[in-house]
Short mmCIF file of C-alpha atoms in Angstrom, two decimals:
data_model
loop_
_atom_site.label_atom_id
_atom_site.label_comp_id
_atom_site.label_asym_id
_atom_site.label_seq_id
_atom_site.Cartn_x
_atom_site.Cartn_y
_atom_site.Cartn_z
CA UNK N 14 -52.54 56.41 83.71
CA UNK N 15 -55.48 54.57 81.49
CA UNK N 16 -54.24 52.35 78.90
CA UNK N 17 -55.28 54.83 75.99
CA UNK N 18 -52.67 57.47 77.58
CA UNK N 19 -49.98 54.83 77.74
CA UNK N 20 -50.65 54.06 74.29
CA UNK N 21 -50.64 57.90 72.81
CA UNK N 22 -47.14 58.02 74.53
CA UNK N 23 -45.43 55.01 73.34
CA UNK N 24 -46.25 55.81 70.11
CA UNK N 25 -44.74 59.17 70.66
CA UNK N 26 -41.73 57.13 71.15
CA UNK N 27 -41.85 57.54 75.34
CA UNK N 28 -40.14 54.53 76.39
CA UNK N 29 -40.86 54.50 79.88
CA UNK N 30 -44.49 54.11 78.34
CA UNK N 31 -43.76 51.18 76.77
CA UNK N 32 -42.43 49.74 80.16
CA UNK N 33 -45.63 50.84 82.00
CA UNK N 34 -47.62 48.40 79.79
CA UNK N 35 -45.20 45.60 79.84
CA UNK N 36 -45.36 46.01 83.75
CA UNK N 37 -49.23 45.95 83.71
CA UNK N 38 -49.82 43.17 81.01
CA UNK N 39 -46.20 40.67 81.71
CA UNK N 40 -48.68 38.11 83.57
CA UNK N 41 -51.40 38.66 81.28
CA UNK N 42 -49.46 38.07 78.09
CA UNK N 43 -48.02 35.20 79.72
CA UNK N 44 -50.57 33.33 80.81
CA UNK N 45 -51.98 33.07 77.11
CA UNK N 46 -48.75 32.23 75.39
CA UNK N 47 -48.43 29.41 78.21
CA UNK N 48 -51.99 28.64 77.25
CA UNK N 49 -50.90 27.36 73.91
CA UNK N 50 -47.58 25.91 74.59
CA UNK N 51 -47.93 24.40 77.47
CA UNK N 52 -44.32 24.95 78.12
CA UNK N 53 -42.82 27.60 80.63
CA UNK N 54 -39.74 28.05 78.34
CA UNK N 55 -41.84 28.47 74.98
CA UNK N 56 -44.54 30.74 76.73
CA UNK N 57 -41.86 33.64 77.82
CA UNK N 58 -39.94 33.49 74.57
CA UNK N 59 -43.35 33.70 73.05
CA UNK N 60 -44.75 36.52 75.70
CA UNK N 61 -41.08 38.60 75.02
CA UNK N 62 -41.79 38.56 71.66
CA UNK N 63 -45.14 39.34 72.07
CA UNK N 64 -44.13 42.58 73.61
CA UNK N 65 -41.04 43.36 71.42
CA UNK N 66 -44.11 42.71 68.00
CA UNK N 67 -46.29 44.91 69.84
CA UNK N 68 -43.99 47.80 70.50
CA UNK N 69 -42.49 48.06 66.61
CA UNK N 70 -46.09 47.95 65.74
CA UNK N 71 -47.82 50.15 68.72
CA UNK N 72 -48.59 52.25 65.32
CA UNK N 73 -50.69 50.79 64.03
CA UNK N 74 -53.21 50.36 66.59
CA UNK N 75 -56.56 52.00 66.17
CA UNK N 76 -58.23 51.61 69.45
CA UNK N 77 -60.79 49.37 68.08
CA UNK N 78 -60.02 46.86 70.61
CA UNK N 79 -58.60 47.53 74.43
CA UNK N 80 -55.31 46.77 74.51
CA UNK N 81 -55.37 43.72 76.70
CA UNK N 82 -57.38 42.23 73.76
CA UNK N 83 -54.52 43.13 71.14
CA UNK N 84 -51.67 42.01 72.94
CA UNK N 85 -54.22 38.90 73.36
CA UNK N 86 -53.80 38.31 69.75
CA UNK N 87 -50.11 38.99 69.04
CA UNK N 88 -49.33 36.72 71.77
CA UNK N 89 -51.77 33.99 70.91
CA UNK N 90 -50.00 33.85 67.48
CA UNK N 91 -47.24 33.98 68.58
CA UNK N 92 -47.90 31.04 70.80
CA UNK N 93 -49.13 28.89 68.33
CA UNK N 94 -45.66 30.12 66.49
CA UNK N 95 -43.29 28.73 69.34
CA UNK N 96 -45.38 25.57 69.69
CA UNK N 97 -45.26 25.15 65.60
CA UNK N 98 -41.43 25.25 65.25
CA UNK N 99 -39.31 22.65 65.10
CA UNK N 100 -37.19 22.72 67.64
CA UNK N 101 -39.60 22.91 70.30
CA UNK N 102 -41.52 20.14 68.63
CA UNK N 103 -38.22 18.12 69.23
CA UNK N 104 -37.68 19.07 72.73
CA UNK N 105 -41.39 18.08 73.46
CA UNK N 106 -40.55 15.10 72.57
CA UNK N 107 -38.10 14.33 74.95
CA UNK N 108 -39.66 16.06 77.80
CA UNK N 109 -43.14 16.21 79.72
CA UNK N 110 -44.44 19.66 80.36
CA UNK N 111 -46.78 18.90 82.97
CA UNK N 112 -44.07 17.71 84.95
CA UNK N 113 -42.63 21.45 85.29
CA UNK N 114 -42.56 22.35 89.13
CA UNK N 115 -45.06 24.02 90.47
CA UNK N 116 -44.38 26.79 93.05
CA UNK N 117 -48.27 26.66 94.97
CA UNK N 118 -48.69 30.32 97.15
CA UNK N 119 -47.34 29.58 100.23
CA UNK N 120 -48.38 32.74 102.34
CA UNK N 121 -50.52 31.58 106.01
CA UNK N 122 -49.59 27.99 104.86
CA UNK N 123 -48.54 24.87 106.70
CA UNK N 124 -45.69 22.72 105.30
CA UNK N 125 -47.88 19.86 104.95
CA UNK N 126 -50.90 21.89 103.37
CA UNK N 127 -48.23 23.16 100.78
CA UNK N 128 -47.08 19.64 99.48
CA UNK N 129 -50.48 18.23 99.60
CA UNK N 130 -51.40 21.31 97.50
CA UNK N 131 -48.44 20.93 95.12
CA UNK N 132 -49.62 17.14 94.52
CA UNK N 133 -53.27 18.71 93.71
CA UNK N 134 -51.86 21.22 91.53
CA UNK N 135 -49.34 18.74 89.93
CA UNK N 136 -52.46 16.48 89.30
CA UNK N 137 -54.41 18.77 87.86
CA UNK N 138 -51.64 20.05 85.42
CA UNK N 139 -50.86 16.76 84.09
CA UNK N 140 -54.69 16.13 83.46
CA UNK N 141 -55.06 19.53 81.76
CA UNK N 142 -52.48 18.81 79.81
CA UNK N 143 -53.55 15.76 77.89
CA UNK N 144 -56.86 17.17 77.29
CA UNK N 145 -57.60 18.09 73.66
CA UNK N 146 -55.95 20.77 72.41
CA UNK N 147 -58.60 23.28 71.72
CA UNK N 148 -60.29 22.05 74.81
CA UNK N 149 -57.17 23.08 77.02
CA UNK N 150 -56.21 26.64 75.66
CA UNK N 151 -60.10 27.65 76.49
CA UNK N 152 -60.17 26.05 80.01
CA UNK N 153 -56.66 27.61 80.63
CA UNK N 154 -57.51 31.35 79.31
CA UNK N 155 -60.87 30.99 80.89
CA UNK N 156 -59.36 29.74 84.54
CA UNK N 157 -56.68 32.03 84.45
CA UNK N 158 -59.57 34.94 84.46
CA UNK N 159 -57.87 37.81 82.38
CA UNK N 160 -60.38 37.86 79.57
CA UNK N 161 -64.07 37.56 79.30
CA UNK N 162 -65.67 35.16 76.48
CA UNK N 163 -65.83 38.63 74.69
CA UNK N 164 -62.58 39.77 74.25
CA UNK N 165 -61.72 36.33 74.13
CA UNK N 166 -63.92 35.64 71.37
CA UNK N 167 -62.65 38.73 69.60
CA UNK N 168 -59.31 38.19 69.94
CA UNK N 169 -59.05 34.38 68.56
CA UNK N 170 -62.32 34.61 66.16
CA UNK N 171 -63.74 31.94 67.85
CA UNK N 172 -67.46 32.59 68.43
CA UNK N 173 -68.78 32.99 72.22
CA UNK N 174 -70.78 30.37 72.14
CA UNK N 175 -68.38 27.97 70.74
CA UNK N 176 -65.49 28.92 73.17
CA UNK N 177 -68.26 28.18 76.34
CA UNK N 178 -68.50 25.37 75.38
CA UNK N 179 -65.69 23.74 74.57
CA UNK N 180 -64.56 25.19 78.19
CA UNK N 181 -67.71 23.31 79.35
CA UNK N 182 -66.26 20.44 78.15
CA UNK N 183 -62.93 20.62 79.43
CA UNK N 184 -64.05 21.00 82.72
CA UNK N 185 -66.41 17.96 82.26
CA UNK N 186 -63.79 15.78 80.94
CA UNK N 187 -61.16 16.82 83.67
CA UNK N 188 -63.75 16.29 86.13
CA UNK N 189 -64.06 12.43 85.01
CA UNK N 190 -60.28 12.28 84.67
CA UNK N 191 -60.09 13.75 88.48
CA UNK N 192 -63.10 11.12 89.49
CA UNK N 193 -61.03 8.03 87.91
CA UNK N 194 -58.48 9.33 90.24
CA UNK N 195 -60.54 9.17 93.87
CA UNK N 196 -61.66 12.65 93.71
CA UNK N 197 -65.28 12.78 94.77
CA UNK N 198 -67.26 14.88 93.23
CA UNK D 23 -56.59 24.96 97.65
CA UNK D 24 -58.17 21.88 98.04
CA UNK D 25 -58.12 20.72 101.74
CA UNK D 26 -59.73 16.80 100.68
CA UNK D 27 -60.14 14.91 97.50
CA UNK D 28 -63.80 16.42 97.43
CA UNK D 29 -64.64 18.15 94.42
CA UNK D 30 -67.75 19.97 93.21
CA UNK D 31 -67.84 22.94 90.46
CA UNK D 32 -66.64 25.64 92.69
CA UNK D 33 -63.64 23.32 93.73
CA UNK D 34 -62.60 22.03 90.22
CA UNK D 35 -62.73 25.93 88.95
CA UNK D 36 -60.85 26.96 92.28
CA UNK D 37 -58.09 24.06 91.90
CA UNK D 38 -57.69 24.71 87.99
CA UNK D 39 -57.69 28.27 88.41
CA UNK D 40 -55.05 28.12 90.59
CA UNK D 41 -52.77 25.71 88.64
CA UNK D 42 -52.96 28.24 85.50
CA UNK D 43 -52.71 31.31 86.91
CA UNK D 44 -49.18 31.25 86.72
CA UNK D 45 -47.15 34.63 86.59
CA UNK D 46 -44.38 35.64 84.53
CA UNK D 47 -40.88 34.76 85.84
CA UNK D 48 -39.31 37.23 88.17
CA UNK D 49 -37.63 40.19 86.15
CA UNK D 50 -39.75 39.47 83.14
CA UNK D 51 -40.28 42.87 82.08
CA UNK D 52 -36.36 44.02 82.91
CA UNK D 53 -36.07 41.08 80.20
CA UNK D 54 -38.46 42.46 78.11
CA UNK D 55 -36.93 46.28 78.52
CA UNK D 56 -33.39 44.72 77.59
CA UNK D 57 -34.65 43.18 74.34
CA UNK D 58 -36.10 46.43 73.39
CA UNK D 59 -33.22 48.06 74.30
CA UNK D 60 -30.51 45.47 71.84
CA UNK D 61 -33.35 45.42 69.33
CA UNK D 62 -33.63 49.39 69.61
CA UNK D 63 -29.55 49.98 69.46
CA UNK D 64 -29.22 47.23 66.23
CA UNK D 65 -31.61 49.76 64.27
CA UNK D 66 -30.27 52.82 64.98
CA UNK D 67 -26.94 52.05 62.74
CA UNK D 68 -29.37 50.69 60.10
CA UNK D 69 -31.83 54.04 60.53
CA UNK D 70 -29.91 55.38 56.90
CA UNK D 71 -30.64 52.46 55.10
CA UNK D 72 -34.39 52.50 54.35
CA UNK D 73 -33.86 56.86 52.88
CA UNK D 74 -30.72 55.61 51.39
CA UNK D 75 -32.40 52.80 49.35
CA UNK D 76 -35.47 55.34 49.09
CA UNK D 77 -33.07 57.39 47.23
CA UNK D 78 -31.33 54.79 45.29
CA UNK D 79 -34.78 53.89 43.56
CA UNK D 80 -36.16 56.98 42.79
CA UNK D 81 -32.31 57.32 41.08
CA UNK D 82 -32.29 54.24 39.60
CA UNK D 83 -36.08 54.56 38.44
CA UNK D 84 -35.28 58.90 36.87
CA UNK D 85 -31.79 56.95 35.34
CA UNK D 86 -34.59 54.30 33.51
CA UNK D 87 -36.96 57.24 32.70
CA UNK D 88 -33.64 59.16 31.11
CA UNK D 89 -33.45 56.90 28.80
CA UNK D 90 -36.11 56.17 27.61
CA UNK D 91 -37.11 57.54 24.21
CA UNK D 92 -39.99 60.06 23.71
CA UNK D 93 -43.11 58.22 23.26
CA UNK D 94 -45.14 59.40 20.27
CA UNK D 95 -48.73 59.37 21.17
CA UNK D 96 -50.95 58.50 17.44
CA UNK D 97 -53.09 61.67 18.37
CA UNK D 98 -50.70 63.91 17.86
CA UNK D 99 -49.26 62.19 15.10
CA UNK D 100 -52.87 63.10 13.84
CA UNK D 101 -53.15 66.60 14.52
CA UNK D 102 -49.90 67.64 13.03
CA UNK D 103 -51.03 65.81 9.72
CA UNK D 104 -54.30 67.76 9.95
CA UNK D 105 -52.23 71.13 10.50
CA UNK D 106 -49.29 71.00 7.85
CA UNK D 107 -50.51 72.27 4.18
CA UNK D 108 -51.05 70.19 2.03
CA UNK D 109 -48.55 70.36 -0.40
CA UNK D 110 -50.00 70.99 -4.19
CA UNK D 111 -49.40 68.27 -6.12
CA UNK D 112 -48.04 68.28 -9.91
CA UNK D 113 -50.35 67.93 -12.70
CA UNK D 114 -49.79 65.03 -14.45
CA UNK D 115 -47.75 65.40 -18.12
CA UNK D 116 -49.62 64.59 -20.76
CA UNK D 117 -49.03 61.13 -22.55
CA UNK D 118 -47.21 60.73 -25.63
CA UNK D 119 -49.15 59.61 -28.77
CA UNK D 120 -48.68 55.98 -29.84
CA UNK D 121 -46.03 56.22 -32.75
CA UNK D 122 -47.08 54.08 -35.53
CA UNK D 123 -45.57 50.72 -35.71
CA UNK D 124 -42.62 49.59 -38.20
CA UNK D 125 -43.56 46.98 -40.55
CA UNK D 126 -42.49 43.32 -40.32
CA UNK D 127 -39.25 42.14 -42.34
CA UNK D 128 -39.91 39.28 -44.55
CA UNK D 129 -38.23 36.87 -42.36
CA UNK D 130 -35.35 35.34 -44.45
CA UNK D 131 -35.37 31.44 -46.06
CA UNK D 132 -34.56 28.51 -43.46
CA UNK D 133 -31.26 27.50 -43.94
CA UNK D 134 -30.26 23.62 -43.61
CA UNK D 135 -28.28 22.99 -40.61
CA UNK D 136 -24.93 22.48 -40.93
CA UNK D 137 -24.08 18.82 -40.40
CA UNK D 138 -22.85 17.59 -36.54
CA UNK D 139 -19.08 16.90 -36.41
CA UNK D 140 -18.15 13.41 -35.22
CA UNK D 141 -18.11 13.85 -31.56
CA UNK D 142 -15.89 10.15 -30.91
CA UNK D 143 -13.37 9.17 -33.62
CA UNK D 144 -14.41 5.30 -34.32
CA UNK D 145 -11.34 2.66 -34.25
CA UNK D 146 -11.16 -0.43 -36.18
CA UNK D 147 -9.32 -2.41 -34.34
CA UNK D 148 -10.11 -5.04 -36.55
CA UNK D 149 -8.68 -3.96 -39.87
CA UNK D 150 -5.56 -5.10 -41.14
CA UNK D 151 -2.14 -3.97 -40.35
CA UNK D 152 0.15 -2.22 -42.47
CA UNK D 153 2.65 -4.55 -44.89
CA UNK D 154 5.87 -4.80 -42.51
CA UNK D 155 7.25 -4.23 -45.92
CA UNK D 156 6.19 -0.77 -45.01
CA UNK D 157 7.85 -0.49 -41.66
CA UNK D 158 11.26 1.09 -41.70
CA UNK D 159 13.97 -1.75 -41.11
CA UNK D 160 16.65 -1.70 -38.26
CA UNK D 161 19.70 -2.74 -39.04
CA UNK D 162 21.29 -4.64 -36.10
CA UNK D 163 25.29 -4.31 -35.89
CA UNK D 164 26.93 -7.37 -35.70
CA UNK D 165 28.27 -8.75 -32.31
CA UNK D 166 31.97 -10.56 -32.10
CA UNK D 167 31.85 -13.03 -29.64
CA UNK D 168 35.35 -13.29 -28.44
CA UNK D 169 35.03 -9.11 -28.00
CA UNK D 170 32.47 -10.40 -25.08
CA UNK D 171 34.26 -12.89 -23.72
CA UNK D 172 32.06 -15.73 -24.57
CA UNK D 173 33.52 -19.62 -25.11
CA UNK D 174 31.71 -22.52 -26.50
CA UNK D 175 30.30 -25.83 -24.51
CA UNK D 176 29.39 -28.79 -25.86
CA UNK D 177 26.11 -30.09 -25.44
CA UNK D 178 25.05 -34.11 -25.66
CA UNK D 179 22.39 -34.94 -27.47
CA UNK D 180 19.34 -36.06 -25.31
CA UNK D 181 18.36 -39.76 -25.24
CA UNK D 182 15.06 -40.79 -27.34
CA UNK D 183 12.20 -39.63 -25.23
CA UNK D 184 10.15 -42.76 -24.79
CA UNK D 185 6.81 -42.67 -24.70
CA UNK D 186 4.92 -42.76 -20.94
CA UNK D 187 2.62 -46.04 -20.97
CA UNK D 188 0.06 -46.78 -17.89
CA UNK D 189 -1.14 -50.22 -17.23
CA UNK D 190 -4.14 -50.12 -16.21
CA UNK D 191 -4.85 -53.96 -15.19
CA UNK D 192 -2.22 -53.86 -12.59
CA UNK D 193 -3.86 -54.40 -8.70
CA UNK D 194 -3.93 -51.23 -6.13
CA UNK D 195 -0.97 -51.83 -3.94
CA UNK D 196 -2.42 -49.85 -1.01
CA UNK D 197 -5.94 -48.73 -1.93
CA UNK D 198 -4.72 -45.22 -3.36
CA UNK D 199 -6.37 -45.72 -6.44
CA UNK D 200 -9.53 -45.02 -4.84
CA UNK D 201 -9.02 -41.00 -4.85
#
């Protein structure tokens, strides 16, 4: 069932509708609200949310956009929401994000090539972390490969061109970070 | 996953890539579903609200319109003063003539006016008193002694008062003299 279909029934009121598109886009959505917080925590209270915005206002969407694009936006704002408030600004303070454990995919994988991957990945997440703000929601929406620069673009009203580049950057900067490090590059 | 500490483009995307692409927690949508469902069962009581304050408005707002009053608009004021007759009006009466004017009386003589009456009575406390010749005379009734019990007491003469003489010559015995 396309998108469009799944749409015309959940505004019908078809639950099981609604479901279908939570099932298809949980990842998605989640992957951009973790984007901008950073934080596992933050990013599914702000990805539930996302979903529970998008079905009271399922409505009101016109089609102008795909849907993967909409929820793109609701759950970008509502990212930036989670990482405004308060209390979350608190409990960064007394905690490190990038320090979150990372589960790398362990399928055809030796025991030894799993913890030397986990140390990569844990690297890498701590560097991506401290990287400037703008820099690190690009590289993170652009790495995690849901969205084009498009529907990026059109989503956060950040032109194309402006989005490359401060991905271009990220990467640049990580890479010297990584270097620094005894990466060879 | 990165096998050495090499890294080129393809490897840096690969390895970032990889640390991002993070899925949602296991049972994320059954989550999501649940939410929906609490939020979904919380609104159904409230449903009636949103008519039911529809309804109070458009009460409350019919209630205001009640009582207001009519609202006169000035053109129709004007076209009912251009329709109703107007009313003849009475001719004017005609003025009374000027009846001739009385002649002066001679105005009488000016009479002297009549002298002020002493407002304060002047006393002369200065003038001279009546003879006591004048005054009536009180005859004062004679008084026996022994009827009041009174006796009589000898009295010695006095010494000669001698006269008080100060020498002045005499010496200050302690310096008083000097206040």
């Amino acid at each position: 069932m396309t998108d469009g279909e799944l749409v015309e029934r959940a505004r019908r009121g078809d639950r099981a509708a609604f479901d279908a598109i939570v099932e298809r886009y949980q990842h998605v959505v989640f992957r951009t609200a973790l984007a901008v917080t950073s934080n596992r925590e933050e990013a599914e209270d702000a990805a539930q949310e996302t979903f529970l915005r998008a079905f009271g206002h399922i409505g009101t969407f016109r089609g102008d956009s795909s849907l993967k694009t909409w929820l793109l936006a609701i759950a970008w704002r509502e990212g930036i929401s989670k990482r405004r408030s308060l209390v979350n600004r608190l409990r960064r303070m007394v905690s490190t994000p990038e320090d979150e454990a990372f589960d790398p995919p362990a399928a055809g994988r030796t025991e030894e090539a799993r913890v030397v991957d986990a140390e990569h990945a844990l690297t890498v997440r701590r560097l991506v972390a401290r990287l400037p703000q703008s820099y690190r929601e690009a590289l993170m929406l652009a790495a995690a490969g849901d969205y084009t620069f498009d529907e990026m673009s059109a989503a956060l009203g950040v032109p194309v061109g402006t989005l490359k580049w401060r991905v271009s950057e990220a990467r640049r900067q990580l890479r010297e970070k990584l270097r620094a490090l005894g990466y060879q590059g | 996953m990165m096998d050495d500490t090499r890294l080129d483009d393809a490897a840096l995307d690969v390895l970032v890539s990889e640390t991002v692409r993070v899925d949602a927690p296991e049972g994320f949508a059954i989550r999501v579903g649940a939410a929906l469902d609490s939020r979904e069962s919380l609104a159904r009581p409230r449903a009636w609200l949103r008519p039911a304050f529809a309804v109070a408005a458009l009460l409350l707002a019919a209630l205001w319109w009640w009582r207001q009053p009519v609202p006169v608009k000035p053109e129709g004021l004007r076209e009912t003063r251009a329709v109703a007759p107007v009313a003849p009006r009475a001719p004017y009466a005609p003025r009374a003539p000027y009846a001739p004017r009385a002649p002066y009386a001679p105005r009488a003589p000016y009479a002297p006016p009549a002298p002020y009456a002493p407002v304060y009575v002047r006393i002369d406390h200065e003038r001279a008193l009546d003879a006591l010749d004048d005054l009536p005379a009180v005859q004062q009734a004679g008084i026996d002694p022994a009827a009041i019990g009174t006796r009589t007491i000898d009295v010695q003469p006095a010494d000669a008062i001698t006269p008080l003489t100060i020498d002045t010559d005499r010496p200050d015995p302690g310096g008083e003299g000097d206040h």
